[in-house]
Amino acid sequence: MKEIIYSPHLEFRIKVRDIPYSLPAEIYETSREKYFDFATKKKVAVKRVLYKGKNRDMMVAYEEGFSEVKLITIHPLKLLQKYNRIKTKRWRKL
């Protein structure tokens, strides 16, 4: 099991968006949808979760090293955002 590290930016986003602290790690560890984002050159995990009373797709961008994974940012996806990124081939399945 790799050590999970939260970036300062991720910690800031958690506070600003009122996201439960453990949610980014949970999304990374349990997501069945993982992509490579060709625009940012980062890996992305997506999972549908309950956020602010609604079921929403949330994404976590991350970088994996040999013994650790650094979670970079988290945000809810807009309705067609995931579909559009896959359709335009910005995101490709891992």
C-alpha atoms as one frame of an Amber mdcrd trajectory, in Angstrom:
protein
   0.000   0.000   0.000   1.386   3.377  -1.013   1.482   6.274   1.429  -1.114
   8.928   0.518   0.045  12.532   0.746  -2.233  15.567   0.467  -0.768  18.577
  -1.352  -1.199  22.025   0.244  -3.483  22.928  -2.693  -5.703  19.892  -2.001
  -5.933  20.794   1.695  -6.939  24.337   0.719  -9.631  23.037  -1.677 -11.004
  20.707   1.004 -11.531  23.703   3.289 -12.904  26.057   0.618 -15.345  23.500
  -0.804 -16.303  22.017   2.590 -15.274  18.496   1.536 -14.825  15.778   4.186
 -11.070  15.370   4.838 -11.000  11.630   4.131 -12.931  11.861   0.830  -9.973
  12.458  -1.545  -8.150   9.358  -0.263 -11.375   7.338  -0.428 -11.951   8.378
  -4.052  -8.358   7.493  -4.992  -8.459   4.109  -3.240 -11.925   2.921  -4.299
 -12.542   4.532  -7.699 -13.178   2.179 -10.605 -12.714   5.051 -13.059  -9.118
   6.154 -13.538  -7.849   8.256 -16.421  -4.774  10.035 -17.698  -5.414  13.730
 -18.386  -3.403  14.745 -21.448  -3.906  18.475 -20.749  -2.462  18.419 -17.229
  -0.292  15.277 -17.571  -1.814  13.978 -14.310  -3.770  10.875 -13.427  -7.395
  11.346 -12.417  -9.707   9.209 -10.282 -13.469   9.758 -10.579 -16.190   8.446
  -8.291 -19.859   9.263  -7.692 -20.254  10.347  -4.065 -22.749  12.175  -1.887
 -21.621  15.822  -1.771 -23.712  18.636  -0.317 -26.861  16.514  -0.415 -26.515
  15.350  -4.027 -24.882  12.397  -5.755 -22.097  13.962  -7.807 -19.077  12.783
  -9.752 -15.968  14.002  -7.937 -12.481  13.933  -9.407  -9.126  13.739  -7.693
  -5.967  14.547  -9.657  -2.867  12.719  -8.467   0.731  11.687  -9.144   2.024
   8.233  -8.271   5.560   7.520  -7.159   7.220   4.266  -6.191   6.131   4.314
  -2.543   3.680   7.199  -2.350   0.825   8.898  -4.125   0.351  12.665  -3.978
  -3.231  13.866  -4.260  -3.141  17.269  -5.940  -6.686  18.617  -6.159 -10.342
  17.646  -5.880 -13.523  19.081  -7.308 -17.047  18.076  -8.297 -17.525  17.569
 -12.033 -20.215  19.467 -13.876 -22.962  17.455 -15.540 -21.275  16.691 -18.880
 -17.678  17.531 -17.961 -16.471  13.918 -17.616 -18.262  12.838 -20.810 -16.793
  15.737 -22.803 -13.244  15.106 -21.572 -13.498  11.442 -22.551 -15.145  12.218
 -25.915 -12.436  14.751 -26.871  -9.771  12.250 -25.728  -8.394  14.650 -23.144
  -8.994  11.835 -20.627  -8.022   8.284 -21.521  -8.748   5.200 -19.414  -5.867
   3.725 -17.450
